[in-house]
Amino acid sequence: MTNTRTVFFVSDGTGITAENWGAALLAQFHDFEFDRHTIAFVTNVEEAHKTVSRINNSPADERPLVFSTTVDTEIRAILSQSDSLFIDLFDQSVPTLESELGVASAPIVGQAHGIANASKYGMRMAAVEYSIEHDDGQSLRALDQADIVLVAPSRCGKTPTSMYLSLQYGLRAANFPLVDEDFNSLRLPPSLEKVASKAFGLIATPQRLQAVRSERRPNSKYSSIEQCRFEIEAATHIFEMYKIPYVDSSTRSIEEIASVAMDLKSLRN
Amino acid sequence: MTNTRTVFFVSDGTGITAENWGAALLAQFHDFEFDRHTIAFVTNVEEAHKTVSRINNSPADERPLVFSTTVDTEIRAILSQSDSLFIDLFDQSVPTLESELGVASAPIVGQAHGIANASKYGMRMAAVEYSIEHDDGQSLRALDQADIVLVAPSRCGKTPTSMYLSLQYGLRAANFPLVDEDFNSLRLPPSLEKVASKAFGLIATPQRLQAVRSERRPNSKYSSIEQCRFEIEAATHIFEMYKIPYVDSSTRSIEEIASVAMDLKSLRN
């Protein structure tokens, strides 16, 4: 039997921090199904009371869990009166930090996911544009300005990983497919050789690659296990030859691939 | 005088939860500069001891702050011995949740940002592909399968918002530019009229739009204040006429725009 509990992520900002923070905790309780709801932008007393009503009127048998990231102390106080297990991020850690830093916190709503630093934010947006322009080898323009160049056979996860690196970390991530010519010559194409020091490789297991490719083009040479095996072996050979670090994306999420890539290419901070 | 403190985000997973959670807290302390470092994938005892050394040897005058999201209790115990203010996400809230849910947690590393649910993860990746294919009005194929269609004059933030919605929330987000023809007819193009119920509009202030456009094409008609004002007024008129909800993106981050859009289009959960 699976237990179901209702969960609310509540915030006076976007709710993104509450969702991520709460999800990390809930992931440690596998026997439950969590029915998740996000209530964002609870920015005034009226909204706070409406939120409390919604929590109190949730139809579940047991009281809901509420993960709150509410900076405004008045709103937080109202929310905490809801009939729920109420946990607030700021309640938990701000006092500890205040005592460590020797100052009072200065609550400002929406800092975590707002445009806190305009120039840094502008760089992130420019990085997204860069990554879209340089998706799938579409452009060689400004390839030398890439922070990282993802290289892989088709369908190993280059595109979403590039988008993630630019969107979350402001890295100019280009991505480049390896194609038949490369597999046969066992070399990087000349345009990529120049930026080999920025390259990061992705592979997959032949079985995984076959499954993903079959969704797109079933029963084709492209999705045959022989072709997938050939491409992965050739790509691995190329990566080894140019000393390009690489990971198997088969069992890794894009977040994990991005995180490993930043570590191996020394792109953190 | 600005105080500087060294901060480590430490995790046996990607470090993403630690970064977000810590950043939300640090954002409440404005008088400090935080020198941030992420140490991810601390997955064994040896790595844990190396991490402690790195923390203990950080050159700052005052002890570092450590935000840890370490599921493994043995590794967490080692990290907590570092000479730092050590706060762990799981230490803080897991006991409360265990008592509420009446079960012990079952610690599994990497749940928050791994491929926890393969079919959901596959949908997210498919959504990213969809959004790239439907970026900037490039494709009308499968436009009827969009969850949301962002519509705006050039340079109001359509593309990064679409990428964010697909990457983070698995929403198939198309985006479509409004162009001269639309501004003059004061109507949506016919291909968009069919999906008007899925449309969400973006505008900006003419001043902001001028600034952004000037970076790309300075001293052009495109970046003139008159043209920017004309386009914003026309776009607003179109949105009102078709009852398309819209926001001003000038002072909002993509996370905020995405969050408002999901609320107004009822796309949450």
Coordinates of C-alpha atoms in Angstrom, one line a residue:
Chain A
M1 CA 0.0 0.0 0.0
T2 CA 1.3 3.4 -0.9
N3 CA 0.6 6.3 1.4
T4 CA -0.3 9.6 -0.2
R5 CA 0.4 12.9 1.5
T6 CA -0.5 16.3 0.1
V7 CA 2.4 18.8 -0.1
F8 CA 2.4 22.5 -0.6
F9 CA 5.4 24.5 -1.7
V10 CA 4.6 28.0 -0.6
S11 CA 6.6 31.2 -1.2
D12 CA 6.4 35.0 -1.5
G13 CA 8.7 34.5 -4.5
T14 CA 8.7 32.1 -7.4
G15 CA 8.4 29.0 -5.2
I16 CA 11.4 27.5 -7.0
T17 CA 13.6 27.3 -3.9
A18 CA 10.7 25.7 -1.9
E19 CA 10.1 23.1 -4.6
N20 CA 13.8 22.1 -4.9
W21 CA 14.4 22.1 -1.2
G22 CA 11.2 20.2 -0.4
A23 CA 11.8 17.7 -3.2
A24 CA 15.3 16.9 -1.9
L25 CA 13.8 16.0 1.5
L26 CA 10.8 14.2 0.2
A27 CA 13.0 12.0 -2.1
Q28 CA 14.3 10.3 1.1
F29 CA 10.8 8.9 1.8
H30 CA 10.1 6.3 -0.9
D31 CA 7.0 4.7 0.5
F32 CA 4.9 7.7 0.0
E33 CA 3.3 9.4 -3.0
F34 CA 3.3 13.1 -2.6
D35 CA 0.6 15.1 -4.2
R36 CA 2.5 18.3 -4.9
H37 CA 1.2 21.9 -5.2
T38 CA 3.1 25.1 -5.6
I39 CA 1.6 28.4 -4.4
A40 CA 3.9 31.2 -5.5
F41 CA 3.9 35.0 -5.0
V42 CA 2.1 35.0 -1.7
T43 CA 3.0 38.7 -1.3
N44 CA 0.4 40.1 1.0
V45 CA -1.7 39.3 4.0
E46 CA -4.8 38.6 2.0
E47 CA -3.0 36.1 -0.2
A48 CA -1.6 34.5 2.9
H49 CA -5.1 34.0 4.4
K50 CA -6.3 32.6 1.1
T51 CA -3.3 30.2 1.1
V52 CA -4.1 29.0 4.6
S53 CA -7.7 28.3 3.5
R54 CA -6.5 26.3 0.6
I55 CA -4.2 24.3 2.8
N56 CA -6.8 23.7 5.4
N57 CA -9.4 22.7 2.8
S58 CA -7.2 20.2 1.1
P59 CA -9.2 17.0 1.0
A60 CA -6.6 14.6 2.3
D61 CA -7.1 12.5 5.4
E62 CA -3.9 13.6 7.0
R63 CA -2.6 17.1 7.4
P64 CA -0.6 18.4 4.5
L65 CA 3.2 19.1 4.6
V66 CA 4.1 22.7 3.9
F67 CA 7.5 23.7 2.7
S68 CA 7.7 27.5 2.9
T69 CA 10.3 29.9 1.8
T70 CA 8.7 33.1 2.9
V71 CA 10.9 36.0 3.6
D72 CA 8.2 38.3 5.0
T73 CA 7.8 37.5 8.6
E74 CA 4.2 38.7 8.9
I75 CA 3.1 36.5 6.0
R76 CA 5.1 33.6 7.3
A77 CA 3.4 34.0 10.7
I78 CA 0.0 33.7 9.1
L79 CA 1.0 30.7 7.0
S80 CA 2.4 28.9 10.0
Q81 CA -1.1 28.9 11.5
S82 CA -2.3 26.6 8.8
D83 CA -3.3 23.1 9.8
S84 CA -0.2 21.4 8.5
L85 CA 3.3 20.3 9.3
F86 CA 4.8 23.7 8.5
I87 CA 8.5 24.0 7.9
D88 CA 10.0 27.3 6.8
L89 CA 13.5 27.6 5.3
F90 CA 14.2 30.9 6.9
D91 CA 12.9 30.0 10.3
Q92 CA 15.3 27.1 10.3
S93 CA 18.6 28.6 9.3
V94 CA 18.5 32.4 9.5
P95 CA 18.9 32.6 13.3
T96 CA 22.0 30.3 13.0
L97 CA 23.5 32.5 10.3
E98 CA 22.6 35.7 12.1
S99 CA 24.5 34.6 15.1
E100 CA 27.5 33.4 13.0
L101 CA 27.7 36.6 10.9
G102 CA 26.9 38.8 13.8
V103 CA 24.3 40.8 12.0
A104 CA 20.5 40.7 11.6
S105 CA 19.3 39.5 8.2
A106 CA 17.6 42.1 6.0
P107 CA 14.6 40.3 4.5
I108 CA 14.0 41.0 0.9
V109 CA 11.5 39.0 -1.1
G110 CA 12.4 37.3 -4.4
Q111 CA 16.2 37.5 -4.1
A112 CA 16.9 33.9 -4.9
H113 CA 15.4 33.9 -8.3
G114 CA 15.1 37.5 -9.2
I115 CA 17.5 39.7 -11.2
A116 CA 19.7 40.3 -8.1
N117 CA 22.8 41.0 -10.1
A118 CA 21.8 42.6 -13.4
S119 CA 25.2 42.2 -15.2
K120 CA 25.4 38.5 -14.1
Y121 CA 21.8 38.0 -15.2
G122 CA 22.6 39.6 -18.6
M123 CA 25.5 37.2 -19.0
R124 CA 23.3 34.2 -18.3
M125 CA 20.8 35.4 -20.9
A126 CA 23.6 36.0 -23.5
A127 CA 24.9 32.5 -22.7
V128 CA 21.5 31.0 -23.6
E129 CA 21.5 32.8 -26.9
Y130 CA 25.0 31.6 -27.5
S131 CA 24.1 28.0 -26.8
I132 CA 21.0 28.1 -29.1
E133 CA 23.1 29.6 -31.9
H134 CA 25.7 26.9 -31.4
D135 CA 23.4 24.0 -31.0
D136 CA 24.2 20.8 -32.9
G137 CA 27.1 22.3 -34.8
Q138 CA 24.9 24.9 -36.5
S139 CA 27.4 27.7 -36.3
L140 CA 31.2 28.0 -36.2
R141 CA 30.9 31.7 -35.5
A142 CA 32.5 32.6 -32.2
L143 CA 33.2 29.0 -31.4
D144 CA 36.5 30.2 -29.8
Q145 CA 34.4 32.1 -27.3
A146 CA 32.8 28.9 -25.9
D147 CA 33.4 28.0 -22.3
I148 CA 32.7 24.4 -23.2
V149 CA 32.0 22.4 -26.3
L150 CA 30.0 19.2 -25.9
V151 CA 30.9 16.6 -28.5
A152 CA 29.0 13.3 -29.1
P153 CA 27.3 11.0 -31.5
S154 CA 23.7 11.9 -32.2
R155 CA 21.2 11.4 -29.3
C156 CA 23.6 11.2 -26.4
G157 CA 22.1 14.3 -24.7
K158 CA 24.2 17.2 -26.0
T159 CA 21.4 19.7 -26.5
P160 CA 19.6 19.6 -23.2
T161 CA 23.0 19.6 -21.4
S162 CA 24.1 22.7 -23.3
M163 CA 20.9 24.5 -22.5
Y164 CA 21.2 23.6 -18.8
L165 CA 24.8 24.8 -18.6
S166 CA 23.9 28.1 -20.1
L167 CA 20.6 28.7 -18.4
Q168 CA 21.7 27.7 -14.9
Y169 CA 25.4 28.6 -14.9
G170 CA 25.7 31.2 -17.6
L171 CA 28.3 29.1 -19.5
R172 CA 28.6 29.6 -23.2
A173 CA 28.0 25.9 -24.2
A174 CA 28.3 24.9 -27.8
N175 CA 27.5 21.4 -28.9
F176 CA 28.7 19.5 -31.9
P177 CA 27.7 16.1 -33.3
L178 CA 30.2 13.5 -34.4
V179 CA 29.2 12.2 -37.8
D180 CA 30.2 9.4 -40.2
E181 CA 33.2 11.3 -41.6
D182 CA 34.6 11.6 -38.1
F183 CA 33.9 8.0 -37.1
N184 CA 35.7 6.8 -40.3
S185 CA 38.7 9.2 -40.0
L186 CA 38.8 8.7 -36.2
R187 CA 39.6 12.4 -35.9
L188 CA 37.8 15.5 -34.8
P189 CA 36.7 17.7 -37.7
P190 CA 39.2 20.5 -38.2
S191 CA 36.9 23.2 -36.8
L192 CA 36.7 21.3 -33.5
E193 CA 40.4 20.4 -33.4
K194 CA 41.1 24.1 -32.7
V195 CA 38.9 24.0 -29.6
A196 CA 39.7 20.5 -28.4
S197 CA 40.9 21.8 -25.1
K198 CA 37.3 23.0 -24.4
A199 CA 35.7 19.8 -25.5
F200 CA 33.7 17.4 -23.3
G201 CA 32.5 14.2 -24.7
L202 CA 29.3 12.2 -24.2
I203 CA 28.7 8.6 -24.9
A204 CA 25.9 6.1 -24.1
T205 CA 25.7 2.4 -24.0
P206 CA 24.9 1.0 -27.5
Q207 CA 21.7 -0.5 -26.0
R208 CA 20.5 2.9 -24.7
L209 CA 21.5 4.7 -27.8
Q210 CA 19.6 2.1 -29.9
A211 CA 16.5 2.6 -27.8
V212 CA 16.6 6.4 -28.0
R213 CA 17.2 6.4 -31.7
S214 CA 14.5 3.8 -32.4
E215 CA 11.9 6.3 -31.0
R216 CA 12.9 8.6 -33.8
R217 CA 13.7 6.2 -36.7
P218 CA 12.8 2.6 -35.9
N219 CA 14.3 -0.2 -38.0
S220 CA 16.9 2.1 -39.7
K221 CA 20.6 1.7 -40.0
Y222 CA 20.8 4.8 -37.7
S223 CA 19.1 2.9 -34.9
S224 CA 20.7 -0.5 -35.4
I225 CA 22.7 -1.9 -32.6
E226 CA 25.7 -2.4 -34.9
Q227 CA 25.7 1.3 -35.9
C228 CA 25.3 2.4 -32.3
R229 CA 28.1 0.2 -31.2
F230 CA 30.4 1.4 -34.0
E231 CA 29.7 5.1 -33.3
I232 CA 30.3 4.7 -29.5
E233 CA 33.5 2.8 -30.0
A234 CA 34.8 5.4 -32.5
A235 CA 33.7 8.3 -30.3
T236 CA 35.5 6.8 -27.3
H237 CA 38.6 6.3 -29.4
I238 CA 38.5 10.0 -30.6
F239 CA 38.0 11.2 -27.0
E240 CA 40.9 9.1 -25.7
M241 CA 43.2 10.2 -28.5
Y242 CA 42.6 14.0 -27.9
K243 CA 42.5 13.5 -24.1
I244 CA 38.9 14.8 -24.0
P245 CA 37.1 13.9 -20.8
Y246 CA 33.8 12.2 -21.3
V247 CA 30.9 10.5 -19.5
D248 CA 28.3 7.9 -20.2
S249 CA 25.0 9.7 -20.3
S250 CA 22.9 6.6 -20.1
T251 CA 22.2 6.6 -16.4
R252 CA 22.9 10.3 -15.7
S253 CA 20.5 13.2 -15.7
I254 CA 21.4 16.4 -17.5
E255 CA 22.0 18.0 -14.1
E256 CA 24.5 15.2 -13.2
I257 CA 26.2 15.4 -16.6
A258 CA 26.5 19.2 -16.3
S259 CA 27.9 18.9 -12.8
V260 CA 30.5 16.3 -13.8
A261 CA 31.5 18.3 -16.9
M262 CA 32.0 21.5 -14.8
D263 CA 34.2 19.5 -12.4
L264 CA 36.3 17.8 -15.1
K265 CA 36.7 21.0 -17.1
S266 CA 37.4 23.2 -14.0
L267 CA 34.4 25.5 -14.8
R268 CA 33.2 25.9 -11.3
N269 CA 33.1 29.4 -9.9
Chain B
M1 CA 33.4 48.1 4.4
T2 CA 32.2 44.8 2.9
N3 CA 32.8 41.7 4.8
T4 CA 33.8 38.6 2.8
R5 CA 33.0 35.1 3.9
T6 CA 34.0 31.9 2.2
V7 CA 31.1 29.5 1.5
F8 CA 31.2 25.9 0.5
F9 CA 28.2 24.1 -1.0
V10 CA 29.0 20.4 -0.4
S11 CA 27.0 17.4 -1.6
D12 CA 27.3 13.7 -2.4
G13 CA 25.1 14.5 -5.4
T14 CA 25.3 17.3 -7.9
G15 CA 25.5 20.1 -5.4
I16 CA 22.5 21.9 -7.1
T17 CA 20.2 21.7 -4.1
A18 CA 23.0 22.9 -1.8
E19 CA 23.7 25.8 -4.1
N20 CA 20.1 26.9 -4.4
W21 CA 19.2 26.4 -0.7
G22 CA 22.3 28.2 0.5
A23 CA 21.9 31.0 -2.0
A24 CA 18.4 31.7 -0.8
L25 CA 19.6 32.1 2.7
L26 CA 22.7 34.1 1.9
A27 CA 20.6 36.5 -0.2
Q28 CA 19.2 37.8 3.1
F29 CA 22.6 39.1 4.2
H30 CA 23.4 42.0 2.0
D31 CA 26.4 43.4 3.8
F32 CA 28.5 40.4 2.9
E33 CA 30.3 39.2 -0.1
F34 CA 30.3 35.5 -0.3
D35 CA 33.1 33.7 -2.0
R36 CA 31.3 30.6 -3.2
H37 CA 32.7 27.1 -4.0
T38 CA 30.8 24.0 -4.9
I39 CA 32.2 20.6 -4.1
A40 CA 30.0 17.9 -5.7
F41 CA 30.0 14.1 -5.7
V42 CA 31.6 13.6 -2.3
T43 CA 30.6 10.0 -2.5
N44 CA 33.2 8.2 -0.3
V45 CA 35.1 8.6 3.0
E46 CA 38.3 9.5 1.2
E47 CA 36.6 12.3 -0.7
A48 CA 35.0 13.5 2.5
H49 CA 38.4 13.8 4.3
K50 CA 39.8 15.7 1.2
T51 CA 36.8 18.0 1.4
V52 CA 37.4 18.7 5.1
S53 CA 41.1 19.5 4.3
R54 CA 40.0 21.9 1.6
I55 CA 37.6 23.6 4.0
N56 CA 40.1 23.8 6.8
N57 CA 42.8 25.2 4.5
S58 CA 40.6 27.9 3.0
P59 CA 42.7 31.1 3.4
A60 CA 39.9 33.3 4.9
D61 CA 40.3 35.0 8.3
E62 CA 37.0 33.7 9.6
R63 CA 35.7 30.1 9.4
P64 CA 33.8 29.2 6.3
L65 CA 30.1 28.6 6.0
V66 CA 29.3 25.1 4.8
F67 CA 25.9 24.3 3.3
S68 CA 25.7 20.5 3.0
T69 CA 23.2 18.3 1.4
T70 CA 24.8 15.0 2.1
V71 CA 22.5 12.0 2.3
D72 CA 25.1 9.5 3.5
T73 CA 25.3 9.8 7.2
E74 CA 28.9 8.5 7.5
I75 CA 30.1 11.1 5.0
R76 CA 28.0 13.8 6.6
A77 CA 29.6 13.0 10.0
I78 CA 33.1 13.5 8.6
L79 CA 32.2 16.7 6.9
S80 CA 30.6 18.1 10.1
Q81 CA 34.0 17.9 11.8
S82 CA 35.4 20.6 9.5
D83 CA 36.3 23.9 11.0
S84 CA 33.3 25.7 9.8
L85 CA 29.7 26.7 10.5
F86 CA 28.3 23.4 9.2
I87 CA 24.6 23.3 8.3
D88 CA 23.2 20.2 6.6
L89 CA 19.8 20.1 5.0
F90 CA 19.0 16.6 6.0
D91 CA 20.1 17.0 9.6
Q92 CA 17.7 19.9 9.9
S93 CA 14.5 18.5 8.5
V94 CA 14.6 14.8 8.2
P95 CA 13.9 14.1 11.9
T96 CA 10.8 16.3 11.7
L97 CA 9.6 14.6 8.6
E98 CA 10.3 11.1 10.0
S99 CA 8.2 11.9 13.0
E100 CA 5.4 13.3 11.0
L101 CA 5.3 10.5 8.5
G102 CA 5.9 7.8 11.1
V103 CA 8.7 6.1 9.2
A104 CA 12.4 6.2 9.0
S105 CA 13.9 7.9 5.9
A106 CA 15.7 5.6 3.4
P107 CA 18.8 7.7 2.4
I108 CA 19.6 7.4 -1.3
V109 CA 22.2 9.7 -2.8
G110 CA 21.4 11.7 -5.9
Q111 CA 17.6 11.5 -5.9
A112 CA 17.0 15.2 -6.1
H113 CA 18.7 15.7 -9.5
G114 CA 19.0 12.2 -10.9
I115 CA 16.8 10.3 -13.2
A116 CA 14.5 9.3 -10.4
N117 CA 11.5 8.9 -12.7
A118 CA 12.6 7.7 -16.1
S119 CA 9.4 8.5 -18.0
K120 CA 9.0 11.9 -16.4
Y121 CA 12.7 12.6 -17.2
G122 CA 12.1 11.5 -20.8
M123 CA 9.2 13.9 -21.1
R124 CA 11.4 16.7 -19.9
M125 CA 14.0 16.0 -22.5
A126 CA 11.4 15.7 -25.2
A127 CA 10.1 19.1 -24.1
V128 CA 13.5 20.7 -24.5
E129 CA 13.7 19.4 -28.1
Y130 CA 10.2 20.6 -28.7
S131 CA 11.1 24.1 -27.4
I132 CA 14.2 24.3 -29.6
E133 CA 12.3 23.2 -32.7
H134 CA 9.7 25.8 -31.9
D135 CA 12.0 28.7 -31.0
D136 CA 11.3 32.0 -32.5
G137 CA 8.5 30.9 -34.8
Q138 CA 10.8 28.5 -36.7
S139 CA 8.3 25.7 -36.9
L140 CA 4.5 25.4 -37.1
R141 CA 4.7 21.6 -37.0
A142 CA 3.0 20.3 -33.9
L143 CA 2.2 23.8 -32.6
D144 CA -1.1 22.4 -31.5
Q145 CA 0.8 20.2 -29.1
A146 CA 2.3 23.1 -27.2
D147 CA 1.5 23.5 -23.5
I148 CA 2.2 27.2 -23.8
V149 CA 3.1 29.6 -26.7
L150 CA 5.1 32.7 -25.7
V151 CA 4.4 35.7 -27.9
A152 CA 6.2 39.0 -27.9
P153 CA 8.1 41.6 -29.9
S154 CA 11.8 40.8 -30.6
R155 CA 14.1 40.9 -27.5
C156 CA 11.5 40.6 -24.7
G157 CA 12.9 37.3 -23.3
K158 CA 10.8 34.7 -25.2
T159 CA 13.7 32.3 -25.9
P160 CA 15.3 31.9 -22.4
T161 CA 11.8 31.7 -20.8
S162 CA 10.8 28.9 -23.2
M163 CA 14.0 27.0 -22.5
Y164 CA 13.5 27.4 -18.8
L165 CA 9.9 26.1 -18.9
S166 CA 10.9 23.0 -20.9
L167 CA 14.1 22.3 -19.0
Q168 CA 12.8 22.7 -15.5
Y169 CA 9.1 21.9 -15.8
G170 CA 8.9 19.6 -18.9
L171 CA 6.5 22.0 -20.6
R172 CA 6.4 22.1 -24.4
A173 CA 7.0 25.8 -24.8
A174 CA 6.8 27.3 -28.3
N175 CA 7.7 30.9 -28.8
F176 CA 6.7 33.3 -31.6
P177 CA 7.8 36.8 -32.5
L178 CA 5.4 39.5 -33.3
V179 CA 6.5 41.3 -36.5
D180 CA 5.7 44.5 -38.4
E181 CA 2.8 42.8 -40.2
D182 CA 1.2 41.9 -36.9
F183 CA 1.8 45.4 -35.5
N184 CA 0.2 47.0 -38.5
S185 CA -2.8 44.7 -38.7
L186 CA -3.2 44.6 -34.9
R187 CA -4.0 40.9 -35.2
L188 CA -2.2 37.7 -34.4
P189 CA -0.9 35.9 -37.5
P190 CA -3.4 33.2 -38.6
S191 CA -1.2 30.3 -37.4
L192 CA -1.2 31.7 -33.9
E193 CA -4.9 32.6 -33.8
K194 CA -5.6 28.9 -33.7
V195 CA -3.6 28.5 -30.5
A196 CA -4.5 31.8 -28.9
S197 CA -5.8 30.1 -25.9
K198 CA -2.3 28.8 -25.2
A199 CA -0.6 32.1 -25.7
F200 CA 1.2 34.1 -23.1
G201 CA 2.5 37.6 -23.9
L202 CA 5.7 39.4 -23.0
I203 CA 6.3 43.1 -23.1
A204 CA 9.0 45.4 -21.8
T205 CA 9.2 49.1 -21.2
P206 CA 10.2 50.9 -24.4
Q207 CA 13.3 52.2 -22.6
R208 CA 14.4 48.7 -21.6
L209 CA 13.7 47.3 -25.1
Q210 CA 15.7 50.1 -26.7
A211 CA 18.6 49.3 -24.4
V212 CA 18.6 45.6 -25.2
R213 CA 18.1 46.2 -28.9
S214 CA 20.8 48.8 -29.1
E215 CA 23.4 46.2 -27.9
R216 CA 22.6 44.2 -31.0
R217 CA 21.9 47.0 -33.6
P218 CA 22.8 50.4 -32.3
N219 CA 21.4 53.5 -34.0
S220 CA 18.9 51.5 -36.1
K221 CA 15.2 52.0 -36.6
Y222 CA 14.9 48.6 -34.8
S223 CA 16.4 50.0 -31.7
S224 CA 14.8 53.5 -31.8
I225 CA 12.6 54.5 -28.9
E226 CA 9.8 55.3 -31.3
Q227 CA 9.8 51.8 -32.9
C228 CA 10.1 50.2 -29.4
R229 CA 7.2 52.2 -28.1
F230 CA 5.1 51.5 -31.2
E231 CA 5.7 47.7 -31.0
I232 CA 5.0 47.5 -27.2
E233 CA 1.8 49.5 -27.7
A234 CA 0.7 47.3 -30.6
A235 CA 1.6 44.1 -28.8
T236 CA -0.3 45.2 -25.7
H237 CA -3.3 46.0 -27.9
I238 CA -3.2 42.6 -29.5
F239 CA -2.9 40.8 -26.1
E240 CA -5.9 42.7 -24.7
M241 CA -8.0 42.0 -27.8
Y242 CA -7.4 38.2 -27.6
K243 CA -7.5 38.2 -23.8
I244 CA -3.9 36.9 -23.7
P245 CA -2.4 37.3 -20.3
Y246 CA 1.0 39.0 -20.4
V247 CA 3.7 40.4 -18.2
D248 CA 6.4 43.1 -18.4
S249 CA 9.7 41.3 -18.5
S250 CA 11.8 44.4 -17.8
T251 CA 12.3 43.8 -14.1
R252 CA 11.6 40.1 -13.9
S253 CA 14.0 37.2 -14.2
I254 CA 13.1 34.3 -16.5
E255 CA 12.4 32.3 -13.4
E256 CA 9.8 34.9 -12.3
I257 CA 8.3 35.2 -15.8
A258 CA 8.0 31.4 -16.0
S259 CA 6.4 31.2 -12.6
V260 CA 3.9 34.0 -13.4
A261 CA 3.1 32.4 -16.7
M262 CA 2.5 29.0 -15.1
D263 CA 0.1 30.6 -12.6
L264 CA -1.8 32.6 -15.1
K265 CA -2.1 29.7 -17.6
S266 CA -2.9 27.2 -14.9
L267 CA 0.0 25.0 -15.8
R268 CA 1.1 24.1 -12.3
N269 CA 1.0 20.5 -11.4

